[in-house]
Amino acid sequence: MAATNMILLGPPGAGKGTQAERLVADYGLIHISTGDMLRGAVAGGSELGLQAQAYMNRGELVPDELVIGIVRERLDAADIRAQGVLLDGFPRTVAQAEALSEAIIGLALSPPVVVNLTVPSAALLRRLTGRRMCRQCGSIFHIDRDEVEVGTPCPVTGCGGEIYQRGDDQPEPIGERLAVYLRQTAPLIEYYTAKGQLIDIDGDAPPPVVAERVEQALSAAGIEKCE
Ligand code: AMP
């Protein structure tokens, strides 16, 4: 049977990264986060990073052709064919969704199931301003839930990387990112609904509760966790 592929859709702060960590572990998928890839490119000072940095700092989307290029290249791999992919933060525009659809057909992968996390705007703002990350392992924390402070070591066993706050998790870029989401990404809800691929999940709950809702919805769609 062909491997299952998934897309995690939702506004910034909906919990895509947190749910992605679980889905990857539970369903054995390969995680592709375009945000992580772009932050890695910026940190590494590559040509892609240099081109992407200014857009990211402003909270705007990086041009479609740059992002589509890196995803297309990564999708054409044996691990993805065997295990399936979890796309987190991609697609974010209709042009990206169309390019993805073409790539999936071209590579003979199965059409993705789209998990759409819905969260009210006030909760998104609280989540984004309180979010902290580990520079080394990429774990996501929240100051309301975890005892983490910027500049201290990551509490994940064996990691110890530096805890930081993303530059775009500040009030100004957050406002721009939410506006960009409504303008450019929210149309994907209709796009994937029309294709019969969308599953809506109420994401306004603690991460384990949301994970349980996702698991139940996927099971109802015939997609089960790995043993
Ligand atoms: P994220 O970590 O998904 O919130 O992404 C952080 C930033 O990376 C976004 O605000 C964009 O500037 C850029 N980015 C990530 N994914 C995409 C994408 N699919 N298309 C365009 N820009 C992206």
Short mmCIF file of C-alpha atoms and ligand atoms in Angstrom, two decimals:
data_model
loop_
_atom_site.label_atom_id
_atom_site.label_comp_id
_atom_site.label_asym_id
_atom_site.label_seq_id
_atom_site.Cartn_x
_atom_site.Cartn_y
_atom_site.Cartn_z
CA MET A 1 0.00 0.00 0.00
CA ALA A 2 1.25 3.53 -0.79
CA ALA A 3 2.49 5.52 2.22
CA THR A 4 0.15 8.11 3.75
CA ASN A 5 1.01 11.76 3.18
CA MET A 6 -0.28 14.62 5.34
CA ILE A 7 -0.41 18.40 5.31
CA LEU A 8 -0.80 20.39 8.53
CA LEU A 9 -2.69 23.58 7.84
CA GLY A 10 -3.49 26.41 10.25
CA PRO A 11 -2.56 29.97 11.17
CA PRO A 12 0.76 30.80 12.86
CA GLY A 13 0.50 29.62 16.47
CA ALA A 14 -2.19 27.01 15.75
CA GLY A 15 0.15 24.30 17.05
CA LYS A 16 1.37 22.86 13.75
CA GLY A 17 4.94 22.38 14.99
CA THR A 18 3.85 20.76 18.26
CA GLN A 19 1.36 18.41 16.59
CA ALA A 20 3.91 17.65 13.86
CA GLU A 21 6.36 16.27 16.46
CA ARG A 22 3.69 13.80 17.62
CA LEU A 23 2.38 12.86 14.20
CA VAL A 24 5.88 12.10 12.95
CA ALA A 25 6.49 9.83 15.95
CA ASP A 26 3.08 8.13 15.91
CA TYR A 27 2.60 7.65 12.17
CA GLY A 28 6.26 7.18 11.16
CA LEU A 29 6.18 10.08 8.70
CA ILE A 30 9.09 12.18 7.45
CA HIS A 31 8.72 15.76 8.71
CA ILE A 32 9.20 18.61 6.27
CA SER A 33 8.88 22.05 7.87
CA THR A 34 9.62 24.83 5.40
CA GLY A 35 9.97 27.26 8.34
CA ASP A 36 12.69 25.04 9.89
CA MET A 37 14.40 24.58 6.52
CA LEU A 38 14.43 28.33 5.91
CA ARG A 39 15.64 29.13 9.44
CA GLY A 40 18.42 26.55 8.91
CA ALA A 41 19.35 28.23 5.61
CA VAL A 42 19.46 31.65 7.32
CA ALA A 43 21.59 30.32 10.20
CA GLY A 44 23.94 28.61 7.73
CA GLY A 45 24.28 31.77 5.62
CA SER A 46 23.46 29.97 2.34
CA GLU A 47 22.27 31.77 -0.79
CA LEU A 48 18.69 30.65 -0.02
CA GLY A 49 19.04 31.98 3.53
CA LEU A 50 20.29 35.34 2.32
CA GLN A 51 17.32 35.64 -0.04
CA ALA A 52 14.76 34.50 2.56
CA GLN A 53 15.91 36.42 5.64
CA ALA A 54 14.40 39.86 4.99
CA TYR A 55 10.96 38.40 4.16
CA MET A 56 11.01 36.25 7.29
CA ASN A 57 12.04 39.13 9.57
CA ARG A 58 9.09 41.17 8.30
CA GLY A 59 6.67 38.26 8.77
CA GLU A 60 6.03 38.05 5.01
CA LEU A 61 6.06 34.92 2.90
CA VAL A 62 9.24 34.01 1.07
CA PRO A 63 8.60 34.01 -2.74
CA ASP A 64 6.80 30.89 -3.98
CA GLU A 65 9.54 29.83 -6.41
CA LEU A 66 12.18 29.59 -3.64
CA VAL A 67 10.01 27.50 -1.32
CA ILE A 68 8.53 25.31 -4.05
CA GLY A 69 12.07 24.50 -5.23
CA ILE A 70 13.28 23.23 -1.85
CA VAL A 71 10.14 21.17 -1.18
CA ARG A 72 10.11 19.59 -4.64
CA GLU A 73 13.75 18.58 -4.27
CA ARG A 74 13.16 17.05 -0.81
CA LEU A 75 10.02 15.13 -1.85
CA ASP A 76 11.88 13.12 -4.47
CA ALA A 77 13.49 10.72 -1.99
CA ALA A 78 13.27 7.05 -1.04
CA ASP A 79 12.44 7.72 2.65
CA ILE A 80 9.39 9.76 1.69
CA ARG A 81 8.20 7.17 -0.80
CA ALA A 82 8.52 4.45 1.85
CA GLN A 83 7.26 6.26 4.96
CA GLY A 84 5.13 9.17 3.74
CA VAL A 85 5.57 12.87 4.44
CA LEU A 86 4.16 15.35 6.92
CA LEU A 87 4.23 18.84 5.43
CA ASP A 88 4.21 21.54 8.10
CA GLY A 89 3.97 25.16 6.94
CA PHE A 90 3.70 24.19 3.26
CA PRO A 91 1.72 24.92 1.13
CA ARG A 92 0.92 28.47 2.19
CA THR A 93 -0.46 29.82 -1.09
CA VAL A 94 -2.68 28.40 -3.82
CA ALA A 95 0.32 28.52 -6.21
CA GLN A 96 2.28 26.33 -3.76
CA ALA A 97 -0.67 23.93 -3.42
CA GLU A 98 -0.86 23.58 -7.20
CA ALA A 99 2.88 22.99 -7.48
CA LEU A 100 2.63 20.40 -4.72
CA SER A 101 -0.22 18.65 -6.46
CA GLU A 102 1.84 18.45 -9.67
CA ALA A 103 4.89 17.14 -7.77
CA ILE A 104 2.77 14.49 -6.05
CA ILE A 105 1.33 13.30 -9.34
CA GLY A 106 4.79 13.39 -10.98
CA LEU A 107 6.34 11.31 -8.19
CA ALA A 108 3.32 8.94 -8.00
CA LEU A 109 2.81 9.66 -4.27
CA SER A 110 -0.64 9.33 -2.70
CA PRO A 111 -2.77 12.50 -2.39
CA PRO A 112 -2.31 14.09 1.05
CA VAL A 113 -4.89 14.24 3.81
CA VAL A 114 -5.06 17.84 5.06
CA VAL A 115 -5.41 18.40 8.81
CA ASN A 116 -6.63 21.96 9.41
CA LEU A 117 -6.08 23.23 12.98
CA THR A 118 -8.53 26.00 13.93
CA VAL A 119 -7.77 28.36 16.86
CA PRO A 120 -9.36 31.76 17.70
CA SER A 121 -7.15 34.84 17.04
CA ALA A 122 -6.82 35.90 20.71
CA ALA A 123 -5.41 32.48 21.62
CA LEU A 124 -3.00 32.61 18.65
CA LEU A 125 -1.53 35.88 19.87
CA ARG A 126 -0.99 34.50 23.38
CA ARG A 127 0.63 31.35 22.03
CA LEU A 128 3.00 33.18 19.69
CA THR A 129 4.22 35.81 22.17
CA GLY A 130 4.89 33.10 24.81
CA ARG A 131 6.57 30.62 22.47
CA ARG A 132 10.21 29.70 23.06
CA MET A 133 12.35 27.32 20.99
CA CYS A 134 15.55 25.33 21.30
CA ARG A 135 18.25 26.34 18.83
CA GLN A 136 19.67 22.81 18.78
CA CYS A 137 16.83 20.24 18.85
CA GLY A 138 14.05 22.58 17.63
CA SER A 139 11.70 21.67 20.51
CA ILE A 140 8.86 24.11 21.09
CA PHE A 141 7.98 25.43 24.56
CA HIS A 142 5.52 27.93 26.06
CA ILE A 143 6.24 30.12 29.06
CA ASP A 144 2.79 29.32 30.53
CA ARG A 145 3.46 25.59 30.42
CA ASP A 146 7.22 25.02 30.59
CA GLU A 147 9.98 26.33 32.84
CA VAL A 148 12.16 27.84 30.12
CA GLU A 149 13.91 31.18 29.81
CA VAL A 150 15.75 32.73 26.89
CA GLY A 151 19.49 32.00 27.13
CA THR A 152 19.15 28.97 29.44
CA PRO A 153 19.82 25.34 28.37
CA CYS A 154 17.10 23.26 26.70
CA PRO A 155 15.46 20.90 29.26
CA VAL A 156 15.14 18.02 26.75
CA THR A 157 17.26 15.11 28.04
CA GLY A 158 20.68 15.07 26.39
CA CYS A 159 20.13 18.31 24.46
CA GLY A 160 21.16 21.40 26.48
CA GLY A 161 20.91 23.69 23.39
CA GLU A 162 20.13 27.38 23.86
CA ILE A 163 16.53 28.49 24.43
CA TYR A 164 15.59 31.48 22.24
CA GLN A 165 12.60 33.45 21.07
CA ARG A 166 12.07 33.61 17.32
CA GLY A 167 12.62 37.08 15.88
CA ASP A 168 9.23 36.88 14.15
CA ASP A 169 7.44 36.01 17.44
CA GLN A 170 7.40 39.74 18.33
CA PRO A 171 4.20 41.83 18.18
CA GLU A 172 4.88 43.56 14.82
CA PRO A 173 5.82 40.52 12.71
CA ILE A 174 3.10 38.49 14.46
CA GLY A 175 0.47 40.97 13.26
CA GLU A 176 1.85 40.77 9.72
CA ARG A 177 2.01 36.95 9.80
CA LEU A 178 -1.63 36.68 10.88
CA ALA A 179 -2.67 39.14 8.14
CA VAL A 180 -0.62 37.21 5.57
CA TYR A 181 -2.27 33.98 6.71
CA LEU A 182 -5.77 35.40 6.19
CA ARG A 183 -4.89 36.87 2.81
CA GLN A 184 -2.73 34.15 1.27
CA THR A 185 -3.11 30.88 3.18
CA ALA A 186 -6.74 30.77 4.38
CA PRO A 187 -7.96 30.30 0.75
CA LEU A 188 -6.37 26.83 0.93
CA ILE A 189 -9.19 25.74 3.26
CA GLU A 190 -11.65 26.13 0.41
CA TYR A 191 -9.16 24.69 -2.08
CA TYR A 192 -8.74 21.44 -0.14
CA THR A 193 -12.40 21.27 0.94
CA ALA A 194 -13.38 21.31 -2.74
CA LYS A 195 -11.02 18.38 -3.33
CA GLY A 196 -12.53 16.47 -0.38
CA GLN A 197 -9.14 16.27 1.36
CA LEU A 198 -9.72 18.55 4.41
CA ILE A 199 -10.25 17.47 8.01
CA ASP A 200 -11.03 20.31 10.46
CA ILE A 201 -9.74 19.95 14.03
CA ASP A 202 -10.56 22.30 16.89
CA GLY A 203 -7.03 23.21 18.01
CA ASP A 204 -8.05 25.41 20.95
CA ALA A 205 -7.04 22.95 23.70
CA PRO A 206 -3.84 21.66 25.36
CA PRO A 207 -1.54 19.76 22.94
CA PRO A 208 -2.39 16.21 24.17
CA VAL A 209 -6.13 16.90 23.75
CA VAL A 210 -5.61 18.23 20.24
CA ALA A 211 -3.43 15.20 19.45
CA GLU A 212 -6.24 12.91 20.59
CA ARG A 213 -8.73 14.75 18.35
CA VAL A 214 -6.37 14.44 15.38
CA GLU A 215 -5.85 10.73 16.04
CA GLN A 216 -9.60 10.08 16.19
CA ALA A 217 -10.28 12.05 13.02
CA LEU A 218 -7.50 10.24 11.16
CA SER A 219 -8.75 6.89 12.39
CA ALA A 220 -12.23 7.76 11.11
CA ALA A 221 -10.57 8.46 7.74
CA GLY A 222 -8.96 5.00 7.85
CA ILE A 223 -5.48 6.18 8.85
CA GLU A 224 -4.02 4.40 11.88
CA LYS A 225 -0.87 4.90 13.96
CA CYS A 226 2.16 2.64 13.38
CA GLU A 227 2.52 -0.29 15.77
P1 AMP B 1 6.89 29.01 10.19
O1 AMP B 1 8.00 28.45 11.02
O2 AMP B 1 6.14 27.98 9.44
O3 AMP B 1 5.99 29.92 10.99
O4 AMP B 1 7.57 29.95 9.08
C1 AMP B 1 8.36 31.07 9.43
C2 AMP B 1 8.53 32.00 8.23
O5 AMP B 1 9.19 31.29 7.17
C3 AMP B 1 7.23 32.50 7.60
O6 AMP B 1 6.71 33.63 8.26
C4 AMP B 1 7.70 32.81 6.19
O7 AMP B 1 8.46 34.01 6.15
C5 AMP B 1 8.67 31.66 5.91
N1 AMP B 1 7.96 30.48 5.33
C6 AMP B 1 7.80 29.25 5.91
N2 AMP B 1 7.11 28.42 5.10
C7 AMP B 1 6.81 29.14 4.00
C8 AMP B 1 6.10 28.87 2.81
N3 AMP B 1 5.52 27.67 2.58
N4 AMP B 1 6.00 29.86 1.87
C9 AMP B 1 6.56 31.06 2.07
N5 AMP B 1 7.23 31.41 3.17
C10 AMP B 1 7.38 30.46 4.14
#
